[in-house]
């Protein structure tokens, strides 16, 4: 088949950039594809072009994808266009490594280690090793963190020095890592990451095996190249005979914790002699305002290729900032959105725990929703466990086991000897902190603090759940303990938000048990409202997107370990999931919100003209009923200036501002705060 016939039959709608990519067959090629640019379509058409137009043997082509589901999808899309092609291989990198190990067994007559596929068995092994190394039982969060660190170390091909350095970030890691690998070897087992370690060793040590694979796979295509790790790049480079086609986008590399290596895309020409770099810069997914805002934002990164994302679609609603004073305000705002949700709408956030207050509210109101992923590690996390221990101690101040777990976390100066003495001599019905407060032989400071802690525990017993958590963090000293140790206070904020709905610490503890049961239930597949982490939403798209928790410390992360370029990439990926509308909740001092909405940030600090100030003076008038605020009414907002109501859904209104911006507000909050009035 010639190119004209192929193009007429299969590729008539391709852009010039896409058509060039389809015809890139020989030599090393890097295709940089912006979000929504039709990457998978081009990959499939390129395979068809290679086989139908170039006469290339399908069995000599290997296509590597990031996940099993992506491989199946690509295979199905190829079959739908060109028919079944059994000899054409679509594999994950782990699938390719399994093939290499199997070939080693056949050619060398040796039995490779068996693959440890049971996640429960793997976690159990790590628990046992962790307990031996740390001298304490690990939480689910500890195990998850250790598994992530092990994956990172093997994918990054860390040396012994690198392992020790990683141990500074993940406590007990070097000892656990060594013991874990030794135990796997003793059992003659390997984990999924070891598949790559052993496959790379085979390719390096057995040239006859590498040669056989070279003869078989003469054309290699790698999808999602920005997510490929250092060891995966090493394997691909060894397998390639020169006809290498890598597709990715360094702007969408968000798996640094798994050792994703976007730098390999930046250095592609240096690593592959005679390489060419192609671009696909047209976004077919999103409206012009979304594409323009996302493109402007990602250009703030410096470690990236120069490219300009342009929209294929026309105008749409402007990217809308929803300013809120607190995280709780956004939960109640989204509750109103959910109550009126009739079309596909996604709420995106950084971590699974960010959604817990929303899930709690939705469950209480019976609002249907879908959750793309569930994770129970929040409930066993050390911060959550400490806070719930303290809540339990308020209900049972004589609980000796709980007391010994937390007494030193308040900075009260209580010695281990004094704590153990109290546990031996204090009656089961008494208060351990009160008993310590009456001991002789301890410092005056320790006695004073112990008595104060006893009073705090007694007072919080009947407090609302959020107030009790706030007391622990800000008045009892636990917040200082966390800050000194670099702990994550965000989990305390989540627990505090959950406590807002509960009249007492006892009910909050009960609700946490209920939420764990809720999260274990099967996920609904029908509701139009979708809750998802940004990582889980990568590769997907939604009509409407709400982006939560845009605040320094959450998105983006802060601190020495935060990679601001990857944080910005994560935000960019979230923005480009939206097809029609994108709403961004911005909390005070949000650096990302200021970068996305620079005009709003500058206007907020610019002195107001006298006439506009006079108009805003009307806001001191008595409250008007909500019924007076309906689509078409001219209004004035204290911070955003004059505008017109264009939409009203329940308590949520949309304002078209005179300066061209757009805002969504909770009407009841705006009226109570006296920031909104009629013009």
XYZ file of C-alpha atoms in Angstrom:
679
model
C 0.000 0.000 0.000
C 1.394 3.439 -0.875
C 1.316 6.443 1.439
C -1.514 8.227 -0.401
C -3.791 5.201 -0.161
C -2.858 4.684 3.497
C -3.491 8.333 4.286
C -6.839 8.367 2.476
C -8.027 5.183 4.146
C -6.680 5.585 7.681
C -5.028 8.938 8.287
C -6.987 11.635 6.476
C -7.583 13.680 9.626
C -3.974 13.774 10.838
C -2.133 17.044 11.318
C 1.184 17.632 9.573
C 3.077 16.886 12.809
C 1.139 13.645 13.347
C 1.737 12.489 9.769
C 5.493 13.057 10.101
C 5.484 10.980 13.313
C 3.595 8.123 11.615
C 6.292 7.918 8.938
C 9.245 8.001 11.373
C 10.411 4.385 11.090
C 14.196 4.261 10.746
C 16.735 5.354 13.351
C 16.265 6.685 16.883
C 13.297 9.056 17.234
C 11.870 10.872 20.232
C 8.292 12.070 19.813
C 7.259 14.694 22.345
C 3.462 14.725 22.553
C 1.549 17.311 24.598
C -1.588 16.247 26.517
C -4.569 15.392 24.313
C -2.492 15.330 21.122
C -3.663 11.932 19.861
C -0.545 10.048 20.955
C -2.120 6.572 21.006
C -3.801 7.135 17.632
C -0.448 8.039 16.091
C 1.269 5.050 17.707
C -1.318 2.650 16.284
C -1.279 4.257 12.817
C 2.517 4.155 12.774
C 2.423 0.392 13.407
C -0.075 0.018 10.554
C 2.136 2.139 8.284
C 5.213 0.053 9.121
C 3.440 -3.209 8.273
C 1.146 -2.136 5.394
C 3.326 0.434 3.643
C 6.896 -0.521 4.567
C 6.422 -4.288 4.520
C 8.033 -4.780 7.918
C 7.525 -8.195 9.527
C 5.104 -7.713 12.490
C 7.091 -10.215 14.579
C 10.127 -7.900 14.431
C 8.235 -5.057 16.147
C 8.043 -4.722 19.946
C 5.788 -2.088 21.521
C 6.315 -1.439 25.240
C 3.662 0.289 27.331
C 3.504 1.349 30.965
C 0.613 -0.848 32.144
C -1.089 -4.096 31.167
C -4.349 -2.234 30.505
C -2.554 0.204 28.166
C -1.056 -2.721 26.239
C -4.468 -4.347 25.863
C -6.041 -1.066 24.766
C -3.402 -0.449 22.115
C -3.700 -4.007 20.810
C -7.502 -3.660 20.589
C -7.233 -0.308 18.797
C -4.813 -1.762 16.272
C -7.145 -4.721 15.631
C -10.125 -2.369 15.192
C -8.285 -0.460 12.450
C -6.167 -3.083 10.706
C -7.461 -6.447 11.909
C -5.882 -9.003 14.229
C -2.114 -9.345 13.986
C -1.011 -12.163 16.353
C 2.710 -11.685 15.651
C 2.638 -8.032 16.762
C 3.766 -7.789 20.394
C 2.446 -5.312 22.962
C 4.133 -5.782 26.328
C 4.886 -3.987 29.564
C 8.528 -3.579 30.530
C 8.022 -6.282 33.167
C 6.558 -8.550 30.512
C 9.641 -8.032 28.361
C 11.907 -8.753 31.337
C 9.992 -11.965 32.073
C 10.597 -12.961 28.451
C 14.344 -12.293 28.828
C 14.512 -14.394 31.998
C 12.602 -17.227 30.336
C 15.031 -17.155 27.400
C 17.909 -17.337 29.891
C 16.373 -20.468 31.423
C 16.003 -22.102 28.000
C 19.428 -21.197 26.632
C 21.460 -21.733 29.813
C 19.548 -24.678 31.240
C 19.120 -23.005 34.613
C 16.093 -22.346 36.754
C 15.493 -18.672 37.565
C 14.071 -17.510 40.859
C 10.280 -17.690 41.128
C 8.322 -14.441 41.007
C 6.772 -13.270 44.280
C 3.313 -12.215 43.062
C 1.350 -12.366 46.335
C 1.208 -8.800 47.705
C 0.062 -10.102 51.084
C 3.059 -12.405 51.355
C 5.405 -9.597 50.338
C 3.907 -7.206 52.907
C 4.070 -9.885 55.604
C 7.753 -10.473 54.863
C 8.473 -6.755 55.075
C 6.564 -6.466 58.368
C 8.655 -9.183 59.917
C 11.919 -7.646 58.688
C 10.882 -4.118 59.706
C 10.012 -5.244 63.220
C 13.437 -6.823 63.575
C 15.225 -3.716 62.268
C 13.186 -1.047 64.069
C 12.216 -2.922 67.228
C 8.559 -1.967 66.793
C 5.506 -3.018 64.806
C 5.206 -1.083 61.526
C 2.023 0.655 60.408
C 0.493 0.062 56.979
C 1.944 3.441 56.041
C 5.433 2.292 57.107
C 5.131 -0.768 54.875
C 3.825 1.248 51.941
C 6.674 3.735 52.354
C 9.214 0.925 52.510
C 7.791 -0.711 49.360
C 8.016 2.628 47.520
C 11.612 3.107 48.660
C 12.580 -0.418 47.551
C 11.054 0.190 44.111
C 12.885 3.511 43.861
C 16.230 2.018 44.864
C 16.065 -0.820 42.334
C 14.747 1.344 39.488
C 17.344 4.024 40.176
C 20.085 1.336 40.392
C 21.363 2.873 43.614
C 24.811 1.999 44.902
C 25.465 1.100 48.555
C 26.171 4.777 49.196
C 22.873 5.708 47.542
C 21.016 3.220 49.745
C 22.513 4.810 52.851
C 21.587 8.285 51.588
C 17.992 7.177 50.990
C 17.961 5.937 54.579
C 18.116 9.564 55.719
C 14.648 10.074 54.243
C 13.137 6.654 54.986
C 13.973 5.517 58.506
C 15.487 2.014 58.887
C 15.564 1.608 55.094
C 19.161 0.360 54.559
C 18.794 -2.454 57.113
C 15.351 -3.438 55.834
C 16.470 -3.294 52.188
C 19.448 -5.575 52.784
C 17.508 -8.062 54.902
C 14.612 -8.129 52.435
C 16.856 -8.925 49.457
C 18.793 -11.541 51.409
C 15.558 -13.270 52.418
C 14.304 -13.259 48.823
C 17.529 -14.871 47.667
C 17.338 -17.438 50.455
C 13.831 -18.331 49.271
C 14.940 -18.331 45.609
C 12.374 -15.605 44.864
C 12.358 -12.244 43.116
C 9.905 -9.352 43.209
C 8.667 -7.376 40.201
C 11.511 -4.865 40.430
C 14.031 -7.724 40.602
C 12.720 -8.885 37.226
C 14.312 -5.797 35.718
C 17.495 -6.135 37.802
C 18.020 -9.738 36.671
C 16.986 -9.049 33.049
C 19.580 -6.263 32.822
C 22.248 -8.565 34.273
C 21.374 -11.244 31.698
C 21.592 -8.796 28.782
C 24.992 -7.586 30.003
C 26.475 -11.009 30.814
C 25.111 -13.161 27.989
C 25.767 -11.599 24.562
C 24.273 -14.618 22.799
C 20.893 -13.933 24.452
C 21.116 -10.234 23.611
C 22.003 -11.112 20.026
C 19.010 -13.416 19.716
C 16.703 -10.632 20.925
C 18.334 -8.184 18.498
C 17.549 -10.510 15.633
C 13.945 -10.855 16.794
C 13.052 -7.261 17.726
C 14.523 -4.902 15.155
C 11.992 -2.136 15.790
C 11.206 -0.999 19.327
C 8.553 1.493 20.361
C 8.280 2.778 23.951
C 5.137 4.559 25.136
C 4.989 6.911 28.167
C 8.752 7.402 27.973
C 8.642 10.139 30.606
C 7.639 7.520 33.190
C 10.478 5.162 32.259
C 13.037 4.673 35.028
C 16.814 4.600 34.795
C 17.009 0.793 34.780
C 14.226 0.584 32.181
C 16.079 3.004 29.908
C 19.197 0.860 30.304
C 17.266 -2.258 29.246
C 15.655 -0.489 26.274
C 18.999 0.898 25.107
C 20.546 -2.577 25.182
C 17.623 -4.139 23.311
C 17.572 -1.477 20.599
C 19.486 -2.038 17.380
C 18.969 1.598 16.389
C 15.340 1.714 15.262
C 14.009 3.102 18.521
C 10.812 5.165 18.712
C 10.152 6.724 22.128
C 6.976 8.673 22.849
C 6.500 10.853 25.884
C 6.414 14.329 27.359
C 8.785 15.455 30.084
C 6.108 17.958 31.157
C 3.951 15.008 32.257
C 6.583 13.136 34.273
C 5.017 12.774 37.748
C 6.447 9.510 39.063
C 9.711 10.680 40.577
C 8.999 8.572 43.670
C 9.223 5.519 41.377
C 12.489 6.797 39.857
C 10.933 8.072 36.608
C 13.732 9.684 34.592
C 12.531 12.589 32.423
C 16.174 13.656 32.095
C 16.618 10.819 29.586
C 14.246 12.657 27.242
C 16.245 15.850 27.681
C 19.464 13.981 26.790
C 18.038 11.803 24.006
C 20.209 13.158 21.166
C 23.368 12.809 23.249
C 22.515 9.194 24.125
C 21.438 8.111 20.624
C 23.640 8.964 17.664
C 21.755 10.472 14.726
C 18.556 10.900 16.737
C 15.702 13.151 15.657
C 13.187 14.859 17.933
C 9.615 15.373 16.695
C 6.802 17.367 18.247
C 3.030 16.980 18.462
C 1.833 20.257 19.950
C -1.893 20.327 19.125
C -4.257 19.567 21.993
C -7.559 18.115 20.720
C -9.017 17.605 24.189
C -9.528 20.934 25.906
C -10.979 24.319 25.061
C -8.722 27.238 24.250
C -8.785 28.888 27.735
C -7.749 25.633 29.432
C -4.941 24.967 26.931
C -3.678 28.548 27.153
C -3.638 28.550 30.970
C -1.908 25.149 31.196
C 0.699 26.033 28.568
C 1.474 29.358 30.238
C 1.830 27.625 33.596
C 4.163 24.781 32.556
C 6.527 27.207 30.827
C 7.564 28.334 34.303
C 9.588 25.097 34.486
C 13.150 25.292 33.209
C 14.014 21.572 32.822
C 11.904 21.030 29.736
C 11.923 21.090 25.938
C 10.741 24.182 24.132
C 7.262 23.506 22.774
C 3.969 25.382 22.529
C 0.710 23.569 23.219
C -1.988 24.941 20.915
C -5.727 24.164 20.962
C -7.614 22.481 18.132
C -10.920 23.401 19.770
C -12.389 26.867 20.090
C -13.459 29.099 22.922
C -14.969 27.893 26.168
C -15.435 28.979 29.738
C -12.425 30.649 31.320
C -10.435 28.693 33.867
C -12.202 29.625 37.085
C -10.571 30.345 40.412
C -12.631 29.554 43.513
C -10.973 31.396 46.400
C -11.689 29.810 49.781
C -10.458 30.764 53.229
C -9.942 27.170 54.384
C -9.934 23.569 53.204
C -13.252 23.035 54.972
C -14.898 25.723 52.879
C -14.036 23.826 49.707
C -15.571 20.604 51.117
C -18.907 22.319 51.660
C -18.676 24.014 48.272
C -18.106 20.631 46.601
C -20.992 19.181 48.581
C -23.265 21.680 46.814
C -21.683 20.802 43.468
C -22.260 17.091 44.125
C -25.896 17.622 45.077
C -26.530 19.165 41.644
C -24.148 17.019 39.584
C -25.777 15.650 36.424
C -22.832 15.424 34.008
C -19.407 13.828 34.251
C -17.390 15.786 36.802
C -14.063 14.858 38.374
C -12.670 16.133 41.657
C -8.881 15.750 41.622
C -6.483 15.931 44.560
C -2.968 14.979 45.534
C -3.394 11.994 47.900
C -6.235 9.619 48.682
C -6.588 10.990 52.205
C -7.486 14.426 50.787
C -10.851 12.969 49.723
C -11.826 11.554 53.139
C -13.730 14.653 54.353
C -15.620 14.703 51.033
C -16.437 11.001 51.210
C -17.628 11.530 54.781
C -19.988 14.340 53.717
C -21.257 12.457 50.649
C -21.993 9.346 52.697
C -23.878 11.340 55.326
C -26.050 12.968 52.634
C -26.482 9.833 50.524
C -24.833 11.475 47.499
C -23.625 8.975 44.873
C -20.021 9.172 43.743
C -17.286 7.096 42.179
C -13.822 6.708 43.640
C -11.038 5.543 41.336
C -8.922 4.260 44.183
C -9.204 3.455 47.883
C -6.384 3.500 50.396
C -6.669 2.770 54.117
C -3.144 3.771 55.139
C -4.405 7.110 56.539
C -6.044 5.289 59.414
C -2.857 3.501 60.511
C -0.460 6.344 59.750
C 1.689 7.331 62.732
C 0.243 10.849 62.962
C -3.337 9.566 62.798
C -2.514 6.825 65.268
C -0.976 9.311 67.726
C -3.981 11.627 67.516
C -6.493 8.810 67.949
C -4.443 7.445 70.866
C -4.697 10.833 72.583
C -8.437 10.972 71.899
C -8.795 7.503 73.454
C -6.738 8.586 76.441
C -9.177 11.419 77.037
C -11.958 8.826 77.295
C -9.883 6.456 79.431
C -7.101 8.451 81.194
C -5.941 5.326 83.014
C -5.129 3.358 79.835
C -1.486 2.473 80.551
C -0.537 1.055 77.136
C -1.830 4.132 75.325
C -0.213 6.449 77.876
C 3.216 4.855 77.316
C 2.845 5.347 73.554
C 2.188 9.104 73.752
C 3.370 10.639 77.054
C 6.694 11.868 75.600
C 5.109 13.470 72.517
C 3.898 16.619 74.302
C 7.294 18.062 75.278
C 6.255 17.801 78.933
C 9.645 16.693 80.254
C 8.246 13.477 81.708
C 10.966 10.832 81.990
C 10.499 7.201 81.028
C 11.136 6.248 84.648
C 8.353 8.536 85.889
C 5.934 7.265 83.227
C 6.594 3.614 84.092
C 6.346 4.327 87.830
C 2.937 5.926 87.264
C 1.762 2.913 85.265
C 2.742 0.586 88.134
C 1.234 2.569 91.001
C -1.691 4.522 89.538
C -5.070 2.812 89.898
C -6.812 1.662 86.703
C -9.567 4.208 87.281
C -7.208 7.118 87.889
C -5.636 9.606 85.499
C -2.013 8.808 84.687
C -1.150 12.408 83.877
C -2.733 13.559 87.137
C -0.691 10.928 88.988
C 2.544 12.104 87.339
C 1.579 15.661 88.257
C 1.647 14.682 91.915
C 4.962 12.825 91.901
C 7.942 14.000 93.902
C 11.388 13.832 92.368
C 10.469 15.206 88.943
C 10.956 18.755 87.731
C 8.474 21.491 88.528
C 8.018 21.944 84.781
C 7.107 18.275 84.277
C 4.603 18.396 87.166
C 2.998 21.546 85.789
C 2.787 20.160 82.244
C 1.417 16.807 83.426
C -1.370 18.541 85.356
C -2.134 20.745 82.340
C -2.330 17.666 80.087
C -4.699 16.023 82.562
C -6.929 19.119 82.379
C -6.795 19.183 78.579
C -7.822 15.523 78.368
C -10.703 16.085 80.767
C -11.935 19.164 78.905
C -11.768 17.638 75.425
C -13.931 14.682 76.443
C -17.142 16.539 75.608
C -15.764 18.800 72.883
C -16.703 18.523 69.231
C -14.264 16.287 67.364
C -12.522 19.042 65.410
C -12.011 21.174 68.519
C -10.463 18.214 70.318
C -7.983 17.635 67.470
C -7.210 21.364 67.343
C -6.543 21.335 71.101
C -4.093 18.429 70.727
C -2.204 20.116 67.904
C -2.080 23.692 69.180
C -2.401 23.640 72.984
C -1.103 20.294 74.217
C 2.252 20.355 72.415
C 1.808 17.575 69.861
C 1.974 20.026 66.948
C 5.432 21.150 68.125
C 6.511 17.502 68.371
C 5.481 16.961 64.733
C 7.200 20.101 63.504
C 10.475 19.207 65.264
C 10.508 15.801 63.568
C 9.362 16.961 60.141
C 6.024 15.145 60.502
C 3.107 15.707 58.141
C 0.532 17.961 59.813
C -1.810 17.588 56.817
C -3.149 14.377 58.311
C -4.129 16.289 61.423
C -5.988 18.768 59.199
C -7.881 15.891 57.561
C -8.790 14.434 60.958
C -9.886 17.860 62.160
C -12.158 18.246 59.121
C -13.721 14.842 59.828
C -14.209 15.847 63.459
C -16.305 18.866 62.459
C -19.252 16.522 61.933
C -18.902 14.726 65.271
C -20.091 15.978 68.702
C -17.346 14.270 70.709
C -14.002 12.449 70.468
C -15.811 9.182 71.092
C -18.049 9.694 68.067
C -15.068 10.749 65.928
C -13.293 7.497 66.785
C -16.422 5.553 65.887
C -16.739 7.446 62.608
C -13.184 6.530 61.638
C -14.105 2.870 62.029
C -17.211 3.420 59.913
C -15.221 5.158 57.167
C -12.814 2.239 56.932
C -15.761 -0.073 56.323
C -17.163 2.343 53.736
C -13.855 2.388 51.846
C -13.749 -1.411 51.779
C -17.049 -1.544 49.887
C -17.184 -2.075 46.115
C -16.837 1.202 44.180
C -19.932 2.546 42.414
C -19.681 2.599 38.611
C -22.716 4.740 37.818
C -22.400 8.125 39.518
C -21.380 11.136 37.359
C -19.143 12.514 40.145
C -15.658 10.982 40.215
C -13.104 11.311 43.009
C -9.517 10.641 41.954
C -5.918 11.395 42.775
C -4.076 13.241 40.027
C -1.772 10.266 39.553
C -4.725 7.910 39.003
C -6.297 10.356 36.530
C -3.195 10.531 34.331
C -4.099 9.459 30.802
C -7.806 10.131 31.410
C -10.032 13.097 30.626
C -13.256 14.533 32.022
C -15.802 17.142 30.926
C -15.541 19.114 34.152
C -12.666 19.141 36.623
C -12.405 20.625 40.117
C -8.859 20.773 41.451
C -8.715 20.676 45.263
C -6.246 21.755 47.925
C -4.211 24.175 45.840
C -2.209 25.431 48.785
C 1.460 25.509 49.673
C 2.287 22.427 51.707
C -0.203 20.217 49.854
C -0.023 21.230 46.196
C 2.794 22.113 45.899
C 4.632 20.289 48.645
C 7.158 22.272 50.627
C 10.508 21.488 52.213
C 13.933 20.336 51.120
C 12.625 17.138 49.532
C 10.064 18.913 47.343
C 10.952 18.940 43.644
C 9.186 22.088 42.494
C 9.517 21.185 38.809
C 7.717 17.873 39.395
C 5.149 19.615 41.601
C 4.415 21.956 38.715
C 4.192 19.002 36.324
C 1.674 17.326 38.628
C -0.478 20.459 38.601
C -0.153 20.676 34.808
C -1.330 17.072 34.405
C -4.353 17.874 36.579
C -5.220 20.966 34.526
C -5.047 19.082 31.232
C -7.525 16.396 32.315
C -10.372 18.896 31.712
C -12.247 19.024 28.407
C -14.852 21.732 28.989
C -14.431 23.441 32.364
C -11.666 23.700 34.943
C -12.219 25.044 38.451
C -9.302 25.582 40.812
C -9.790 25.994 44.561
C -7.166 28.400 45.801
C -6.386 28.810 49.455
C -4.606 31.826 50.963
C -0.934 32.201 49.980
C -1.199 29.613 47.203
C 1.838 30.087 44.963
C 0.372 27.944 42.158
C -2.917 29.861 42.141
C -0.965 33.099 41.872
C 0.945 31.660 38.907
C -2.246 30.540 37.131
C -4.222 33.710 37.918
C -1.558 36.436 37.858
C -4.053 39.212 37.079
C -6.148 38.333 40.093
C -3.093 38.318 42.328
C -1.922 41.724 41.112
C -5.386 43.265 41.191
C -5.842 42.156 44.783
C -2.995 44.392 45.950
C -3.576 47.376 43.617
C -5.291 50.426 45.172
C -8.902 50.795 44.061
C -10.112 53.817 42.105
C -12.185 56.148 44.229
C -15.419 55.476 42.309
C -15.005 51.697 42.660
C -14.247 52.081 46.379
C -17.451 54.046 46.758
C -19.470 51.325 45.055
C -17.948 48.712 47.340
C -18.944 50.816 50.314
C -22.508 49.651 49.675
C -21.537 46.299 51.164
C -22.156 47.579 54.686
C -25.904 47.586 54.004
C -28.251 44.972 55.590
C -28.173 41.402 54.238
C -30.405 40.730 51.249
C -32.260 37.426 50.789
C -30.571 34.821 48.575
C -33.617 34.856 46.263
C -32.548 38.334 45.079
C -29.388 36.854 43.528
C -30.344 35.121 40.283
C -28.857 34.866 36.746
C -28.766 38.239 35.045
C -28.494 40.338 38.237
C -25.700 42.916 38.371
C -23.635 42.548 41.556
C -20.470 43.857 43.166
C -17.985 41.732 45.116
C -15.802 43.263 47.811
C -12.598 41.702 46.441
C -13.320 41.016 42.767
C -15.310 44.116 41.828
C -18.461 44.468 39.688
C -19.933 41.678 37.604
C -23.040 39.762 36.596
C -24.500 36.446 37.801
C -24.490 34.058 34.833
C -25.440 30.800 36.558
C -26.968 29.566 39.802
C -26.969 25.921 40.927
C -28.387 25.596 44.427
C -26.139 27.708 46.634
C -23.395 28.023 43.997
C -23.359 31.074 41.722
C -21.077 31.956 38.808
C -20.004 35.565 38.329
C -18.804 37.056 35.032
C -16.584 39.933 36.173
C -16.263 43.188 34.255
C -12.516 42.643 33.831
C -13.198 39.416 31.907
C -12.578 36.951 34.730
C -14.999 34.429 36.166
C -15.619 33.311 39.757
C -17.752 30.633 41.408
C -18.953 31.332 44.939
C -21.108 29.844 47.650
C -23.863 32.461 47.900
C -24.675 31.822 51.556
C -21.019 32.288 52.578
C -20.633 35.445 50.469
C -23.765 36.991 51.986
C -22.879 36.099 55.582
C -19.379 37.529 55.051
C -20.905 40.687 53.538
C -18.626 40.535 50.506
C -21.439 40.468 47.894
C -24.223 42.919 47.149
C -26.484 44.068 44.333
C -25.359 46.995 42.184
